[in-house]
Every structure is written in structure tokens, then in C-alpha cells.
Short mmCIF file of C-alpha atoms in Angstrom, two decimals:
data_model
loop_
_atom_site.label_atom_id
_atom_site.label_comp_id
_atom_site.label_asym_id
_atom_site.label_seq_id
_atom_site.Cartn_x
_atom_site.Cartn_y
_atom_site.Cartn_z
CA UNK A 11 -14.91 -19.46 18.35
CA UNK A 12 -15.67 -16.52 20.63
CA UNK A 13 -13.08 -14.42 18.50
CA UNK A 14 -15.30 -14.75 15.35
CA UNK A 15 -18.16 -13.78 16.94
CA UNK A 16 -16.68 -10.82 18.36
CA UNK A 17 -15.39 -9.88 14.90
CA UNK A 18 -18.39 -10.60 13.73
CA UNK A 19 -19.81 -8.33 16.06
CA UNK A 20 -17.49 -5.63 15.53
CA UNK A 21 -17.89 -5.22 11.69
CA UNK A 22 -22.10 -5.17 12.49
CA UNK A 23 -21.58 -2.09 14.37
CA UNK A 24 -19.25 -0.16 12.12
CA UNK A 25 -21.86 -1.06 9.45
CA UNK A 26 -25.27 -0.05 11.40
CA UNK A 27 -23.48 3.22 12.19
CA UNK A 28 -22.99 2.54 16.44
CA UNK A 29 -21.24 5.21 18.22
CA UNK A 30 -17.41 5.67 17.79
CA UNK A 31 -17.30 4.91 21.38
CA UNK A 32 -18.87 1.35 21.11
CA UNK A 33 -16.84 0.77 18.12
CA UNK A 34 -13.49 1.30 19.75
CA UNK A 35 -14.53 -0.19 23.17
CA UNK A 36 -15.37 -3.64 20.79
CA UNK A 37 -12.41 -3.11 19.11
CA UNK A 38 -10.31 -3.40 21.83
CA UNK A 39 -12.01 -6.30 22.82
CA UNK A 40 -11.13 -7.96 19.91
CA UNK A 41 -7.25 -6.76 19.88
CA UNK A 42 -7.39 -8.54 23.61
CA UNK A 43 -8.69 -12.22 21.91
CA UNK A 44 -6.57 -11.52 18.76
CA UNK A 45 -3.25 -12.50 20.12
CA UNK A 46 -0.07 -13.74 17.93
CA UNK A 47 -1.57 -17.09 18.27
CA UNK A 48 -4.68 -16.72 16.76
CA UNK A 49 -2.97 -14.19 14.30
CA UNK A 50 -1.01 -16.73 12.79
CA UNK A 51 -3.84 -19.61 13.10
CA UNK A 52 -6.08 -20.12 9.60
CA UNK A 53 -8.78 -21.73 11.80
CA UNK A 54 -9.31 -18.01 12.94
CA UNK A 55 -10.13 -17.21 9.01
CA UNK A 56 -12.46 -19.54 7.86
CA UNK A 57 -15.44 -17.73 9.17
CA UNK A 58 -14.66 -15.56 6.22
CA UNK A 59 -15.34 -17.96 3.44
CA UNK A 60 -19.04 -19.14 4.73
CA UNK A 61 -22.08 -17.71 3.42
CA UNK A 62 -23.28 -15.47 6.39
CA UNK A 63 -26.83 -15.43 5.93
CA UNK A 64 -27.72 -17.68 8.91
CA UNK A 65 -25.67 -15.63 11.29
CA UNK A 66 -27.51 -14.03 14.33
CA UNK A 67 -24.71 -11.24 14.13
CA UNK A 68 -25.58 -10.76 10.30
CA UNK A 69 -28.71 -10.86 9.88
CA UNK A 70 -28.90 -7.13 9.36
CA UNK A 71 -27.64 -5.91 6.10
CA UNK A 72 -27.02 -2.24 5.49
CA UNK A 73 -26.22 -2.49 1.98
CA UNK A 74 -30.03 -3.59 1.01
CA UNK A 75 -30.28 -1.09 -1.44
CA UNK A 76 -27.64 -2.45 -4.17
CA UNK A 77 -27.29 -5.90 -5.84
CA UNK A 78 -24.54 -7.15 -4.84
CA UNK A 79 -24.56 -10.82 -4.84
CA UNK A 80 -22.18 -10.90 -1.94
CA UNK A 81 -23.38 -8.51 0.40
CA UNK A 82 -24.28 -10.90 2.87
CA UNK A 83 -21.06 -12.45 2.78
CA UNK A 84 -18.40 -12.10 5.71
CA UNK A 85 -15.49 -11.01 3.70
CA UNK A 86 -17.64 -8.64 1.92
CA UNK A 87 -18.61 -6.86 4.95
CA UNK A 88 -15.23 -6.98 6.25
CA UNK A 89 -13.73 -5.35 3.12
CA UNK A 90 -17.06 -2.63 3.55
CA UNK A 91 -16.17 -2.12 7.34
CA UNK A 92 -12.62 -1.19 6.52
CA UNK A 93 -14.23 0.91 3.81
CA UNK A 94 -16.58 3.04 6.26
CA UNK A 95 -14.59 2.48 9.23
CA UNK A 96 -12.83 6.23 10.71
CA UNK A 97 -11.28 5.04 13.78
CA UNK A 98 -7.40 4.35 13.24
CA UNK A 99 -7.24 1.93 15.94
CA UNK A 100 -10.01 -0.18 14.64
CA UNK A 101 -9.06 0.53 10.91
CA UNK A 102 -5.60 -0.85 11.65
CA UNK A 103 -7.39 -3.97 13.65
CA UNK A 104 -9.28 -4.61 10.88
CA UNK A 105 -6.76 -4.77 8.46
CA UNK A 106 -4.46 -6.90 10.33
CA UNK A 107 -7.32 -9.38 10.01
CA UNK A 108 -7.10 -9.19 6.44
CA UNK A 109 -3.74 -9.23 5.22
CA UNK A 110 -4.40 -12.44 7.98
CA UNK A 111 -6.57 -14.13 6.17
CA UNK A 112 -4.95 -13.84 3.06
CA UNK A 113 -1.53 -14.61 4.26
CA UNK A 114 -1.62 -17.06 7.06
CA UNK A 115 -4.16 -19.61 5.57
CA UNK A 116 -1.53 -21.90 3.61
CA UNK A 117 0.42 -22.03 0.53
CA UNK A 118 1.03 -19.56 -1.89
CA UNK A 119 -1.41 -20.95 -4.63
CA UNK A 120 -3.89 -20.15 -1.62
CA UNK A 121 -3.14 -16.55 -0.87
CA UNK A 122 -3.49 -15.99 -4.65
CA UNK A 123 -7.03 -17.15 -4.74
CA UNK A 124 -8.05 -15.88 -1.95
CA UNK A 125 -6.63 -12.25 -3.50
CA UNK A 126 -8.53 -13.20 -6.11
CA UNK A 127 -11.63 -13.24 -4.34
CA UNK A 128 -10.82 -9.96 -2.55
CA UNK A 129 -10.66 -8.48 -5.85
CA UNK A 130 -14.06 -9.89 -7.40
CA UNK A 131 -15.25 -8.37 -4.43
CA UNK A 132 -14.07 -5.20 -5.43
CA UNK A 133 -12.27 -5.30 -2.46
CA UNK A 134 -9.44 -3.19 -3.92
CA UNK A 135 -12.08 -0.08 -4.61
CA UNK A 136 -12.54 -0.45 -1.02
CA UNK A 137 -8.90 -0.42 0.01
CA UNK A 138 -8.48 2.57 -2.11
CA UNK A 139 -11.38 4.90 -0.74
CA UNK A 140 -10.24 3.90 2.70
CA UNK A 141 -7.01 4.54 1.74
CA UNK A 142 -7.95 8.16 0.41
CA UNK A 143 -10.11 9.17 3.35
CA UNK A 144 -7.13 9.02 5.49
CA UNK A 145 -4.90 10.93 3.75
CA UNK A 146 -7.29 13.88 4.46
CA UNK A 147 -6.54 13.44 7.86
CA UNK A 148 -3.27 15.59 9.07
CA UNK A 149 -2.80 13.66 12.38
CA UNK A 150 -3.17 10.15 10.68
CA UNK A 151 -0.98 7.72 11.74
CA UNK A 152 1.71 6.23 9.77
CA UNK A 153 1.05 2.32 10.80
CA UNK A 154 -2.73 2.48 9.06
CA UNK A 155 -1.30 3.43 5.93
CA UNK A 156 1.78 1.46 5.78
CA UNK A 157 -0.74 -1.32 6.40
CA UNK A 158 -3.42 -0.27 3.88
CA UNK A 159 -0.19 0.06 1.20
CA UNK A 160 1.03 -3.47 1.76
CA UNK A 161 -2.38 -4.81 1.62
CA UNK A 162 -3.19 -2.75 -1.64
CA UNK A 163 0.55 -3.58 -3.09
CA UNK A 164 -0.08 -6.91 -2.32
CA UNK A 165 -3.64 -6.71 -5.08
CA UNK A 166 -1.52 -4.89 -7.73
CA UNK A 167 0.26 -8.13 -8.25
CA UNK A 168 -2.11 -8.96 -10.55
CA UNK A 169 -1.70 -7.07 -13.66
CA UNK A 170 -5.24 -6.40 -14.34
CA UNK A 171 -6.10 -5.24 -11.04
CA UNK A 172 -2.87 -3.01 -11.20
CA UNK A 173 -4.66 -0.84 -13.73
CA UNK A 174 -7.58 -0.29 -11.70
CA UNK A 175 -5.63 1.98 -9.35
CA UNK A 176 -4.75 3.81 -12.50
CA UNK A 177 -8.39 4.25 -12.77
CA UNK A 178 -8.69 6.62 -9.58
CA UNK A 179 -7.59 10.29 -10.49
CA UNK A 180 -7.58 10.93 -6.66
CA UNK A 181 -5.70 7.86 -5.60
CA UNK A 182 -3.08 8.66 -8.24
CA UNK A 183 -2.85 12.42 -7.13
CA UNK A 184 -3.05 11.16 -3.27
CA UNK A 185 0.29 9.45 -3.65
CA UNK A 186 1.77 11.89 -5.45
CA UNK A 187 1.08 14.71 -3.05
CA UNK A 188 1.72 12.47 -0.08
CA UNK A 189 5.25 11.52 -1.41
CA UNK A 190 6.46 14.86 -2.30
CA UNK A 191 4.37 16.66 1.03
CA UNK A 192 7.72 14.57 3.02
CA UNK A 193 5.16 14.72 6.14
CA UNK A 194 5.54 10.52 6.21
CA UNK A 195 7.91 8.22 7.68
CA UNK A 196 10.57 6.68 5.29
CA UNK A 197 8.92 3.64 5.15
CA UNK A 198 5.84 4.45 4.25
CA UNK A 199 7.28 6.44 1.36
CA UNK A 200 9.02 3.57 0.33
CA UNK A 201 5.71 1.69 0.45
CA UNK A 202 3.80 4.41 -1.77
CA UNK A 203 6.71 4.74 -4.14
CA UNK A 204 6.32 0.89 -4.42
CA UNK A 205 2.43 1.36 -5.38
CA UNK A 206 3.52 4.05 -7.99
CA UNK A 207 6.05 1.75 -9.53
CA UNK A 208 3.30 -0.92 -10.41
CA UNK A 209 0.56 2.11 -11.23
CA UNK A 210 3.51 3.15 -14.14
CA UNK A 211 4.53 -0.39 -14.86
CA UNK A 212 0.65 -1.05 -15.89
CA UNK A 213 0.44 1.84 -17.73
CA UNK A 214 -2.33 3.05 -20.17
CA UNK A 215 -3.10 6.64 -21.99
CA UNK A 216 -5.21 7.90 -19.71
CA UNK A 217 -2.87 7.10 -16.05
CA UNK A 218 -0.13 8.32 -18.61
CA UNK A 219 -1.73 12.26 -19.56
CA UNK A 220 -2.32 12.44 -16.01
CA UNK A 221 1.26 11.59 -14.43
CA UNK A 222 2.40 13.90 -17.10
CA UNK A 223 -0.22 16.99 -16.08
CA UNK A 224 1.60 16.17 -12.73
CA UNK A 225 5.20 16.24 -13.48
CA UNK A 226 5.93 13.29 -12.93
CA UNK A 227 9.28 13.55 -13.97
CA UNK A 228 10.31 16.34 -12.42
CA UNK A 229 8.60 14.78 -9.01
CA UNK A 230 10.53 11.47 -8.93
CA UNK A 231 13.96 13.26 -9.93
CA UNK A 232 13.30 15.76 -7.21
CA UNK A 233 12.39 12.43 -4.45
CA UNK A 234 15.52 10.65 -5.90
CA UNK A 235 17.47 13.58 -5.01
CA UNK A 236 16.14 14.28 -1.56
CA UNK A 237 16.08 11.04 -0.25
CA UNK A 238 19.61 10.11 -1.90
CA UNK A 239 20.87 12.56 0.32
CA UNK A 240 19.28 10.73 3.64
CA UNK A 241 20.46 7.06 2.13
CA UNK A 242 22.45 6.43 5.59
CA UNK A 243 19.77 7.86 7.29
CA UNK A 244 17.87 4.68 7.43
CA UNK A 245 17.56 1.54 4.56
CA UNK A 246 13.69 3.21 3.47
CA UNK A 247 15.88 6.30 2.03
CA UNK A 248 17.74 4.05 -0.34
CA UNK A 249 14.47 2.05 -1.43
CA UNK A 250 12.72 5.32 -2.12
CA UNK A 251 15.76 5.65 -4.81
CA UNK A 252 15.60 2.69 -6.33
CA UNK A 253 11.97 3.14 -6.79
CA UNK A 254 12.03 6.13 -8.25
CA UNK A 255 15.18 5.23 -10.49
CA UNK A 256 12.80 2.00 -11.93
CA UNK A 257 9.91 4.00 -12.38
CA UNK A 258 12.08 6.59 -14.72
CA UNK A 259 13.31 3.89 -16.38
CA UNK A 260 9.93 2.38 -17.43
CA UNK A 261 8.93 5.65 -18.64
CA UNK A 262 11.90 6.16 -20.57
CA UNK A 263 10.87 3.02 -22.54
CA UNK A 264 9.24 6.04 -24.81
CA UNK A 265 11.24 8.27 -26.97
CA UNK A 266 8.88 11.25 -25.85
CA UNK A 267 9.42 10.32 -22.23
CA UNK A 268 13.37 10.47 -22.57
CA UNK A 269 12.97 14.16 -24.04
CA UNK A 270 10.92 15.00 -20.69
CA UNK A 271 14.20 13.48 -18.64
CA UNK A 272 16.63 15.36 -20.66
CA UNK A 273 14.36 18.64 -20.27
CA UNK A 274 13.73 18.17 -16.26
CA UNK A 275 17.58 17.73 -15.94
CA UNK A 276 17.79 14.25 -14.97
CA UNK A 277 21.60 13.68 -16.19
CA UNK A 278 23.10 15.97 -14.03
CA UNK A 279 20.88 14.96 -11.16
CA UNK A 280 22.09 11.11 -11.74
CA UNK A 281 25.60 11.96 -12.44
CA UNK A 282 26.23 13.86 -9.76
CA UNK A 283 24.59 10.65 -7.97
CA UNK A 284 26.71 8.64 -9.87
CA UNK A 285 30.09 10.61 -8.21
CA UNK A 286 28.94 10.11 -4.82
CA UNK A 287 28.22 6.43 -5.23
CA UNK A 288 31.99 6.30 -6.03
CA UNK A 289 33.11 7.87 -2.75
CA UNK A 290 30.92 5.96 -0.85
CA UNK A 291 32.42 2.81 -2.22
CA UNK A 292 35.71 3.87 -1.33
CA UNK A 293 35.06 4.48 2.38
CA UNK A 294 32.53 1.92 2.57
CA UNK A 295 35.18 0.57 5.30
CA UNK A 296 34.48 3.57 7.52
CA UNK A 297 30.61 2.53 7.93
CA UNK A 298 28.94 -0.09 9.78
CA UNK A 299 28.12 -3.38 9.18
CA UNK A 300 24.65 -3.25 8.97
CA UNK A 301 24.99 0.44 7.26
CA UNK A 302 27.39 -1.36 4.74
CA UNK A 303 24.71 -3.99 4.36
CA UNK A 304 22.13 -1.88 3.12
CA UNK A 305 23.95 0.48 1.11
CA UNK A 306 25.88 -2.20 -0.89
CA UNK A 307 22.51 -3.84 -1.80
CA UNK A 308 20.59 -0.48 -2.56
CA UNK A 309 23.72 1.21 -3.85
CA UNK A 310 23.45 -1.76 -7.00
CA UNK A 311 20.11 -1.17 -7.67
CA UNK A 312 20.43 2.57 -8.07
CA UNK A 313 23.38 2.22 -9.98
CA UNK A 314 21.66 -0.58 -12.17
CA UNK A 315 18.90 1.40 -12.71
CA UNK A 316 20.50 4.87 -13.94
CA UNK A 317 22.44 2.41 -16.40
CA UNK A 318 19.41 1.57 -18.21
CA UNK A 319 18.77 5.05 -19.12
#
């Protein structure tokens, strides 16, 4: 197919090191062949479960120096590419073809495994310091990492993988500072406060001292409160909430945790919440349909979640 081989050839020059010019200019050939079509067609994947090493357009291998057993594998160098890769365009091209060929190549028993293998790649290291390398950028654009989020989200279903983000002081402190910094769309927020749910929900010691020597209570009380305040704003608002309201809930599972709560004010944060839900119910005739929609459905979860405390 001429769109693998122009794939192909895209991922051999981001990994020899060719000119951002002759990176994006191959890029957009590729976004020109990679139409909804193909997008949604798993013949377009399967190039990236052969063994590459009789490829003309992979012959060269710039990752001679470690042992990797799969370094000469497709996938691999697609997960390195995205890795390496500092050109949002073809970042965000590149990723597209991977949260393809995990989700558009059949059942659900299928994406798992083929997570699976993006993970024994260490695909999800890769994910990360791509993920990390853009948040140093101030211009970066909110589509690469709402797309690098769901992809990574997507890993942390699996519980053991889930602690490996844990793992990355840096990631960790990333989100943290990219939540509170309120520089991001709403959505994106909600897709980083998603990633911080499973990061606590996986929890160990160390992931644990270091949400603490960050304040992380005081952080998600203070992103419930400032995005409760948008929650008609737009639907992302209200997720935000209910994020954060789950994640203080699965730290309050420890007695020591629920003294940091009481300490950082949380009641009178969540009943004042609490009193504003109420009024909202009341005049929930006075608000649109689809407004109405959203708030109902988010409204429960909030209100669901400050129960449990």
C-alpha cells in the first residue's frame, strides 16, 4: 500500500535526524493519503505487526547501540518516532496512527493485546517523555496533548502499567503544574485530571510522599473550586470536578489523608458546593436542554462523590 510506505518513510526520517523541513513536507504527504477511510481501515495497520527487517525503508536502524530485541520492528520505531519527533503537526499525525492501530483493528479482546504489546515495548516510557517534552513548550498546542493523554489513559488501564507513570517524578509534577498553571483548554484538563485519577488509584509509598510534598490536597480542592465555578461554562468544567472529587475520595481511604482534608479546609469548600448544587436543582428549568443534560449527569457524580467522604 503506498500509504505504508510513506509512513514507513516518514518515521525513517524522524529517526536518521532529516531536516524539520523534510519531515513536515512528508508528513503532509501522509495526512493527504491518510483519509477517514484508511483511518478507520485495519488493513492500513498490519504493516505494524511484521518483522521489518527486510524493508528497503528500514534497513537503517538508529538505535544500533542498545539491545533491544525489537528495534527493528515497525511499531517499535513508530512508538521511538513519536518519542524523538518535535514537530506538532507530525507528532499529532503520528499519534493518530496509533491510537489507529490499536483501536480500529477489531474487537475489544484485540485492542487489549495489542496495548499489551505497546507496553512490552515500553511504549508507555515513550508516550510519557514525548508527553513531557511538550509541556516545555509555551505555544504547544492543545490537540497533541489531548491526543498523547487519551493514548497514555488508554495504557493505564492496566493496573500494572498504571504504576509506571507513578514511577516518573517529572511526569507526576508535569500534570500537576499543567493543571493548576489553567493555561489549557477544559478538555484537556479533564483529560490530565483523568491520568491523575488512575496515577492515585494505583498508588504506592513512593507516588504517595511525592503528591503529598506537592499538596496535593490543597491542589485538587483549589481545581474543584475553580472549575465548579465554570460548570455551565462547558461539560469539561464539571468532569474536572468529578475527577478531582474521586481522587479525594481515594485518598481519604487513609485516616492520615482525612486529617490533611480537614486541615486544607475541604468541608467548607464542599459544603458550600453542596448549597449551590441545591439552587441549581431548583432552577434547573431555567437552563437548556443540553446545559440541563450535562449538569444533571455531572451534578450526581459530584454530589456522589463528596458523600463518600
Amino acid at each position: 500500500m503506498k500509504i505504508t510506505k510513506s509512513i514507513l518513510h516518514l518515521i525513517n526520517l524522524i529517526l536518521k535526524g532529516a531536516n524539520a523541513q523534510k519531515v513536515r513536507e512528508q508528513a503532509e504527504l501522509v495526512a493527504k493519503l491518510y483519509d477517514e477511510s484508511l483511518e478507520k481501515n485495519p488493513v492500513t495497520y498490519r504493516f505494524l505487526l511484521k518483522n521489518a527487517s527486510a524493508d528497503d525503508y528500514l534497513r537503517f536502524d538508529p538505535l544500533s547501540g542498545t539491545n533491544s530485541r525489537f528495534s527493528n520492528e515497525p511499531l517499535f520505531r513508530l512508538l521511538k518516532a513519536i518519542e524523538v519527533c518535535r514537530d506538532e503537526f507530525t507528532t499529532l499525525l503520528l499519534c493518530r496512527i496509533l491510537m489507529g492501530f490499536v483501536t480500529q483493528c477489531g474487537s475489544s479482546a484485540s485492542e487489549v493485546v495489542r496495548q499489551k504489546l505497546i507496553i512490552r515495548m515500553d511504549g508507555t516510557n515513550s508516550l510519557i517523555r514525548c508527553f513531557l517534552s511538550y509541556f516545555r513548550l509555551a505555544a504547544v498546542e492543545g490537540s497533541v496533548v489531548d491526543i498523547l493523554t487519551s493514548l497514555l489513559i488508554m495504557l493505564a488501564q492496566q493496573a500494572r502499567n498504571a504504576r509506571m507513570f507513578g514511577k516518573s517524578e517529572k511526569f507526576v509534577t508535569g500534570i500537576l503544574a499543567a493543571i493548576v498553571d489553567g493555561a489549557m483548554d477544559a478538555s484537556v484538563v479533564a483529560r490530565l485530571m483523568e491520568m491523575l485519577f488512575f496515577i492515585i488509584k494505583f498508588r504506592n509509598r513512593a507516588i504517595m510522599s511525592l503528591l503529598e510534598s506537592q499538596s496535593i490536597f490543597s491542589v485538587l480542592l483549589r481545581v474543584f473550586d475553580e472549575h465548579f465555578q465554570q460548570r455551565f461554562v462547558a461539560p469539561a468544567h464539571l468532569e474536572i470536578c468529578a475527577f478531582a472529587v474521586t481522587s479525594l475520595s481515594n485518598l481519604a481511604r487513609l485516616r492520615c489523608h482525612r486529617e490533611h482534608l480537614v486541615s486544607a479546609d475541604a468541608q467548607k469548600v464542599f459544603q458550600s458546593a453542596m448549597l449551590i448544587i441545591c439552587k441549581d436543582v431548583e432552577s434547573v428549568e431555567n437552563l437548556s436542554p443540553l446545559t440541563t443534560s450535562f449538569a444533571v449527569e455531572f451534578q450526581v457524580k459530584v454530589v456522589s462523590g463528596l458523600l463518600s467522604f
